[in-house]
Short mmCIF file of C-alpha atoms and ligand atoms in Angstrom, two decimals:
data_model
loop_
_atom_site.label_atom_id
_atom_site.label_comp_id
_atom_site.label_asym_id
_atom_site.label_seq_id
_atom_site.Cartn_x
_atom_site.Cartn_y
_atom_site.Cartn_z
CA MET H 18 46.45 -60.83 -99.21
CA VAL H 19 47.05 -58.24 -96.46
CA ILE H 20 50.56 -57.15 -97.47
CA ARG H 21 49.40 -53.65 -98.43
CA LEU H 22 47.73 -52.88 -95.07
CA PRO H 23 50.72 -51.16 -93.38
CA PHE H 24 50.84 -48.68 -96.27
CA PHE H 25 47.21 -47.62 -95.72
CA ARG H 26 47.74 -47.35 -91.95
CA LYS H 27 50.59 -44.94 -92.41
CA LYS H 28 48.57 -42.72 -94.73
CA ARG H 29 45.61 -42.50 -92.30
CA LYS H 30 47.88 -41.52 -89.41
CA LYS H 31 49.34 -38.66 -91.43
CA LEU H 32 45.86 -37.27 -92.18
CA GLU H 33 44.89 -37.45 -88.48
CA ARG H 34 48.02 -35.54 -87.50
CA ILE H 35 47.07 -32.65 -89.82
CA GLU H 36 43.58 -32.64 -88.32
CA LEU H 37 44.98 -32.42 -84.78
CA ASP H 38 47.50 -29.71 -85.69
CA ASN H 39 47.46 -26.68 -83.34
CA THR H 40 44.71 -28.16 -81.15
CA PRO H 41 44.49 -26.34 -77.81
CA GLU H 42 45.72 -28.73 -75.11
CA HIS H 43 44.24 -26.82 -72.20
CA ILE H 44 40.86 -25.07 -72.50
CA ALA H 45 39.43 -22.98 -69.64
CA ILE H 46 35.75 -22.00 -69.58
CA ILE H 47 33.75 -19.37 -67.67
CA MET H 48 30.31 -21.00 -67.76
CA ASP H 49 28.26 -17.81 -67.47
CA GLY H 50 24.55 -17.13 -68.08
CA ASN H 51 22.80 -19.93 -66.18
CA GLY H 52 20.65 -17.56 -64.08
CA ARG H 53 19.76 -15.43 -67.11
CA TRP H 54 18.79 -18.53 -69.10
CA ALA H 55 16.39 -19.57 -66.33
CA LYS H 56 14.92 -16.07 -65.96
CA LYS H 57 14.22 -15.92 -69.71
CA LYS H 58 12.25 -19.14 -69.37
CA GLY H 59 10.42 -18.01 -66.22
CA LEU H 60 12.24 -20.63 -64.14
CA PRO H 61 14.11 -20.27 -60.82
CA ARG H 62 17.89 -19.63 -61.11
CA ILE H 63 18.69 -23.10 -59.80
CA ALA H 64 17.00 -24.61 -62.87
CA GLY H 65 19.66 -22.83 -64.94
CA HIS H 66 22.45 -24.31 -62.83
CA LYS H 67 20.98 -27.78 -63.20
CA GLU H 68 20.73 -27.41 -66.98
CA GLY H 69 24.29 -26.01 -66.96
CA MET H 70 25.47 -29.20 -65.30
CA THR H 71 24.16 -31.33 -68.16
CA VAL H 72 26.06 -29.09 -70.59
CA VAL H 73 29.28 -29.73 -68.61
CA GLN H 74 28.98 -33.42 -69.44
CA LYS H 75 28.26 -32.71 -73.13
CA ILE H 76 31.37 -30.53 -73.39
CA VAL H 77 33.45 -33.15 -71.57
CA ARG H 78 32.39 -35.65 -74.26
CA SER H 79 33.42 -33.18 -76.98
CA ALA H 80 36.74 -32.44 -75.27
CA VAL H 81 37.51 -36.17 -75.16
CA LYS H 82 36.59 -36.43 -78.85
CA TYR H 83 38.85 -33.52 -79.85
CA ASP H 84 41.73 -34.88 -77.78
CA VAL H 85 41.87 -31.90 -75.39
CA LYS H 86 44.22 -32.71 -72.48
CA VAL H 87 42.88 -30.37 -69.77
CA LEU H 88 39.47 -28.73 -69.31
CA THR H 89 39.32 -26.19 -66.46
CA LEU H 90 35.76 -25.12 -65.60
CA TYR H 91 34.88 -22.16 -63.35
CA ALA H 92 32.14 -23.80 -61.27
CA PHE H 93 32.14 -21.60 -58.15
CA SER H 94 34.10 -18.44 -57.38
CA THR H 95 35.23 -17.08 -54.01
CA GLU H 96 32.69 -14.27 -54.64
CA ASN H 97 29.74 -16.65 -55.19
CA TRP H 98 29.23 -17.06 -51.41
CA LYS H 99 27.46 -13.66 -51.54
CA ARG H 100 24.52 -15.21 -53.41
CA PRO H 101 21.29 -16.14 -51.53
CA LYS H 102 21.88 -19.08 -49.19
CA PRO H 103 19.36 -21.42 -50.90
CA GLU H 104 21.18 -20.91 -54.22
CA VAL H 105 24.60 -21.56 -52.64
CA ASP H 106 23.25 -24.68 -50.93
CA PHE H 107 21.90 -25.94 -54.25
CA LEU H 108 25.23 -25.32 -56.01
CA MET H 109 27.10 -27.16 -53.26
CA ARG H 110 24.99 -30.24 -53.92
CA LEU H 111 25.82 -30.32 -57.64
CA PRO H 112 29.20 -32.09 -57.34
CA LYS H 113 27.45 -35.06 -55.69
CA GLU H 114 24.65 -35.07 -58.24
CA PHE H 115 27.12 -34.78 -61.11
CA SER H 116 29.19 -37.68 -59.79
CA HIS H 117 26.12 -39.82 -59.18
CA ILE H 118 24.92 -39.40 -62.78
CA TYR H 119 28.16 -39.16 -64.74
CA LEU H 120 30.93 -40.99 -62.87
CA PRO H 121 30.42 -44.26 -64.81
CA GLU H 122 30.80 -42.35 -68.08
CA MET H 123 33.90 -40.56 -66.75
CA MET H 124 35.44 -43.97 -66.12
CA GLU H 125 34.51 -45.20 -69.61
CA ASN H 126 36.05 -42.06 -71.13
CA ASN H 127 39.25 -42.31 -69.03
CA VAL H 128 38.58 -38.85 -67.48
CA ARG H 129 40.36 -37.79 -64.28
CA ILE H 130 38.56 -35.33 -61.99
CA ASP H 131 40.43 -32.78 -59.90
CA THR H 132 39.76 -29.34 -58.39
CA ILE H 133 41.57 -26.05 -57.85
CA GLY H 134 40.59 -23.52 -55.18
CA ASP H 135 40.07 -23.35 -51.42
CA PHE H 136 38.85 -26.91 -50.96
CA ASP H 137 38.95 -27.03 -47.14
CA SER H 138 36.29 -24.30 -46.75
CA LEU H 139 33.66 -26.25 -48.73
CA PRO H 140 30.80 -28.00 -46.87
CA THR H 141 31.73 -31.47 -45.61
CA HIS H 142 29.15 -33.24 -47.82
CA THR H 143 30.54 -31.47 -50.91
CA LYS H 144 34.13 -32.40 -50.04
CA LYS H 145 33.08 -36.01 -49.48
CA ALA H 146 31.42 -36.27 -52.90
CA ILE H 147 34.38 -34.65 -54.67
CA ASN H 148 36.96 -36.77 -52.84
CA HIS H 149 35.03 -39.86 -53.93
CA ALA H 150 35.10 -38.70 -57.59
CA LYS H 151 38.82 -37.84 -57.36
CA GLU H 152 39.64 -41.18 -55.77
CA LYS H 153 37.62 -43.17 -58.32
CA THR H 154 39.20 -41.44 -61.32
CA LYS H 155 42.75 -40.91 -60.00
CA ASN H 156 44.34 -43.58 -62.23
CA ASN H 157 42.66 -42.37 -65.44
CA ASP H 158 45.19 -40.80 -67.79
CA GLY H 159 42.92 -39.25 -70.44
CA LEU H 160 41.28 -35.82 -70.13
CA LEU H 161 41.90 -33.94 -66.87
CA LEU H 162 38.56 -32.41 -65.85
CA ASN H 163 39.62 -29.66 -63.50
CA PHE H 164 36.83 -27.87 -61.58
CA ALA H 165 37.67 -24.41 -60.22
CA LEU H 166 35.62 -24.50 -57.01
CA ASN H 167 35.75 -21.79 -54.37
CA TYR H 168 38.43 -20.37 -56.67
CA GLY H 169 39.66 -16.80 -57.08
CA GLY H 170 42.65 -15.69 -59.16
CA ARG H 171 43.86 -13.23 -56.52
CA TYR H 172 43.38 -15.80 -53.76
CA ASP H 173 45.45 -18.24 -55.87
CA ILE H 174 48.27 -15.68 -56.14
CA ILE H 175 48.12 -14.89 -52.40
CA GLN H 176 48.27 -18.54 -51.34
CA GLY H 177 51.07 -19.14 -53.87
CA MET H 178 52.96 -16.17 -52.47
CA LYS H 179 52.53 -17.50 -48.92
CA LYS H 180 53.88 -20.92 -49.97
CA THR H 181 56.86 -19.23 -51.62
CA LEU H 182 57.54 -17.06 -48.56
CA LYS H 183 57.43 -20.16 -46.32
CA GLN H 184 59.99 -21.85 -48.60
CA ILE H 185 62.22 -18.81 -48.15
CA GLU H 186 61.64 -18.79 -44.38
CA ASN H 187 62.57 -22.50 -44.22
CA GLY H 188 65.75 -21.82 -46.16
CA GLU H 189 64.63 -24.05 -49.09
CA LEU H 190 64.79 -21.01 -51.36
CA SER H 191 66.46 -17.60 -51.49
CA VAL H 192 64.74 -14.38 -52.62
CA GLU H 193 67.02 -14.24 -55.68
CA ASP H 194 65.76 -17.67 -56.83
CA VAL H 195 62.13 -16.53 -57.15
CA ASP H 196 61.10 -16.58 -60.81
CA GLU H 197 58.02 -17.37 -62.95
CA GLU H 198 58.58 -21.12 -62.67
CA ILE H 199 58.67 -21.04 -58.86
CA ILE H 200 55.53 -18.91 -58.65
CA SER H 201 53.73 -21.15 -61.20
CA ASN H 202 54.66 -24.24 -59.21
CA ASN H 203 53.12 -22.76 -56.06
CA LEU H 204 49.75 -21.95 -57.68
CA PHE H 205 46.77 -24.34 -57.56
CA THR H 206 47.52 -25.22 -61.19
CA ALA H 207 51.06 -26.49 -60.41
CA GLY H 208 52.12 -29.07 -62.99
CA ILE H 209 49.43 -28.05 -65.51
CA ASN H 210 50.38 -26.00 -68.59
CA ASP H 211 48.70 -22.58 -68.81
CA PRO H 212 45.41 -22.55 -70.80
CA ASP H 213 45.78 -22.14 -74.57
CA LEU H 214 42.20 -20.99 -74.96
CA LEU H 215 39.65 -19.30 -72.66
CA ILE H 216 35.97 -19.44 -73.57
CA ARG H 217 33.40 -17.21 -71.80
CA THR H 218 29.70 -17.55 -72.57
CA SER H 219 26.78 -15.10 -72.21
CA GLY H 220 28.29 -11.97 -73.75
CA GLU H 221 30.38 -10.69 -70.82
CA GLU H 222 33.97 -9.93 -71.76
CA ARG H 223 35.76 -9.97 -68.40
CA LEU H 224 38.00 -12.40 -66.50
CA SER H 225 36.03 -12.04 -63.23
CA ASN H 226 38.98 -13.11 -61.07
CA PHE H 227 39.48 -16.42 -62.94
CA LEU H 228 43.03 -17.70 -63.60
CA LEU H 229 44.75 -14.28 -63.55
CA TRP H 230 48.40 -15.38 -63.65
CA GLN H 231 47.76 -18.40 -65.89
CA LEU H 232 45.86 -16.47 -68.62
CA ALA H 233 48.77 -14.09 -69.39
CA TYR H 234 49.23 -15.42 -72.98
CA THR H 235 45.91 -17.22 -73.50
CA GLU H 236 43.73 -16.69 -76.61
CA LEU H 237 40.28 -15.40 -75.62
CA SER H 238 36.97 -16.48 -77.16
CA PHE H 239 33.66 -14.84 -76.28
CA THR H 240 30.15 -15.87 -77.32
CA ASP H 241 26.74 -14.33 -76.56
CA VAL H 242 25.22 -17.79 -76.11
CA LEU H 243 24.21 -18.56 -72.50
CA TRP H 244 25.97 -21.58 -70.93
CA PRO H 245 22.87 -23.87 -70.88
CA ASP H 246 22.58 -23.28 -74.67
CA PHE H 247 26.29 -23.91 -75.33
CA ASN H 248 26.96 -27.06 -77.34
CA GLU H 249 29.48 -29.20 -79.20
CA GLU H 250 29.15 -27.14 -82.39
CA LEU H 251 30.04 -23.86 -80.61
CA PHE H 252 32.86 -25.62 -78.76
CA LYS H 253 34.22 -26.93 -82.07
CA LYS H 254 33.91 -23.45 -83.60
CA ALA H 255 35.98 -21.94 -80.76
CA ILE H 256 38.65 -24.61 -81.30
CA LEU H 257 38.71 -24.05 -85.09
CA ASP H 258 38.98 -20.25 -84.60
CA TYR H 259 41.88 -20.85 -82.23
CA LYS H 260 43.61 -23.09 -84.77
CA LYS H 261 43.17 -20.45 -87.49
CA ARG H 262 44.74 -17.76 -85.28
CA LYS H 263 47.67 -20.06 -84.49
CA ARG H 264 48.20 -20.83 -88.19
CA ARG H 265 48.34 -17.09 -88.94
CA TYR H 266 51.01 -16.51 -86.29
CA GLY H 267 52.96 -19.43 -87.76
CA GLY H 268 52.95 -17.72 -91.15
CA ILE H 269 54.80 -14.59 -90.05
C1 V07 W 10 28.27 -26.58 -61.01
C2 V07 W 10 27.05 -26.53 -63.21
C3 V07 W 10 27.73 -25.91 -64.39
C4 V07 W 10 27.30 -24.50 -64.63
C5 V07 W 10 27.92 -23.49 -63.73
C6 V07 W 10 27.64 -23.50 -62.25
C7 V07 W 10 26.84 -24.64 -61.70
C8 V07 W 10 29.64 -29.64 -62.06
C9 V07 W 10 30.22 -29.52 -60.81
C10 V07 W 10 31.19 -30.44 -60.20
C11 V07 W 10 32.18 -29.98 -59.35
C12 V07 W 10 33.10 -30.86 -58.79
C13 V07 W 10 33.05 -32.18 -59.08
C14 V07 W 10 32.07 -32.68 -59.93
C15 V07 W 10 31.14 -31.81 -60.48
C16 V07 W 10 29.72 -28.32 -60.29
C17 V07 W 10 29.34 -26.56 -58.86
C18 V07 W 10 28.51 -25.96 -59.79
C19 V07 W 10 29.59 -25.91 -57.55
F1 V07 W 10 33.95 -33.04 -58.55
N1 V07 W 10 28.86 -28.61 -62.29
N2 V07 W 10 28.88 -27.78 -61.24
N3 V07 W 10 29.96 -27.73 -59.11
N4 V07 W 10 27.42 -25.96 -61.95
#
């Protein structure tokens, strides 16, 4: 007889809820150390970027598994244009390569791809590849995989300020109305909750012009491991550390 089944179902659900307690919904990552990883191995810097791309997919899998809602990855900053042209050209081809290899798995995992940053200034071929990935995944309602591309925190604030000023100029808004919510809604991350957790790899402990406004209350997690060596276990550790910190706050 199967009469007792609903009882067992209820019990399992309760256990899962404890497991998922205090899970960070939005995780942002500064994927640093790709060039250093390559240098250590006697390889060109681009080999580090390529290896870093495979780690992106591994962490996406883990994020799906741990029920993370948003993963924001710093893939290319507004300052990265200063790098040697061959390296920039290589980086600008990675979105297409990534989509070519991993788009089917993104669809299977119900992942939606989006970007934040100055999209219009990217090379046409890069924009084309990204628009294709966005279009393909636009109806997926699982993890939001948000690439910060040609992104700078100060640039984000400036463009958000310009949008706000235009709303004032158009009479949609008065100066007195301007508050945190209005500024937040004019940033690239409009509609996305601020990150709960920021992870930075490779031992540097700086924000490097990443989400400056959005990280105001975010928990920070630093590891010496270089991005190409980052893995599910370290990702899980960062999440468990975050949960522990949250539990402590809850106890006060
Ligand atoms: C980039 C790989 C990860 C390590 C850090 C820098 C190099 C994935 C993308 C990407 C972006 C948009 C998109 C699909 C994939 C990417 C750049 C660099 C510029 F729609 N990795 N990755 N883009 N790296």
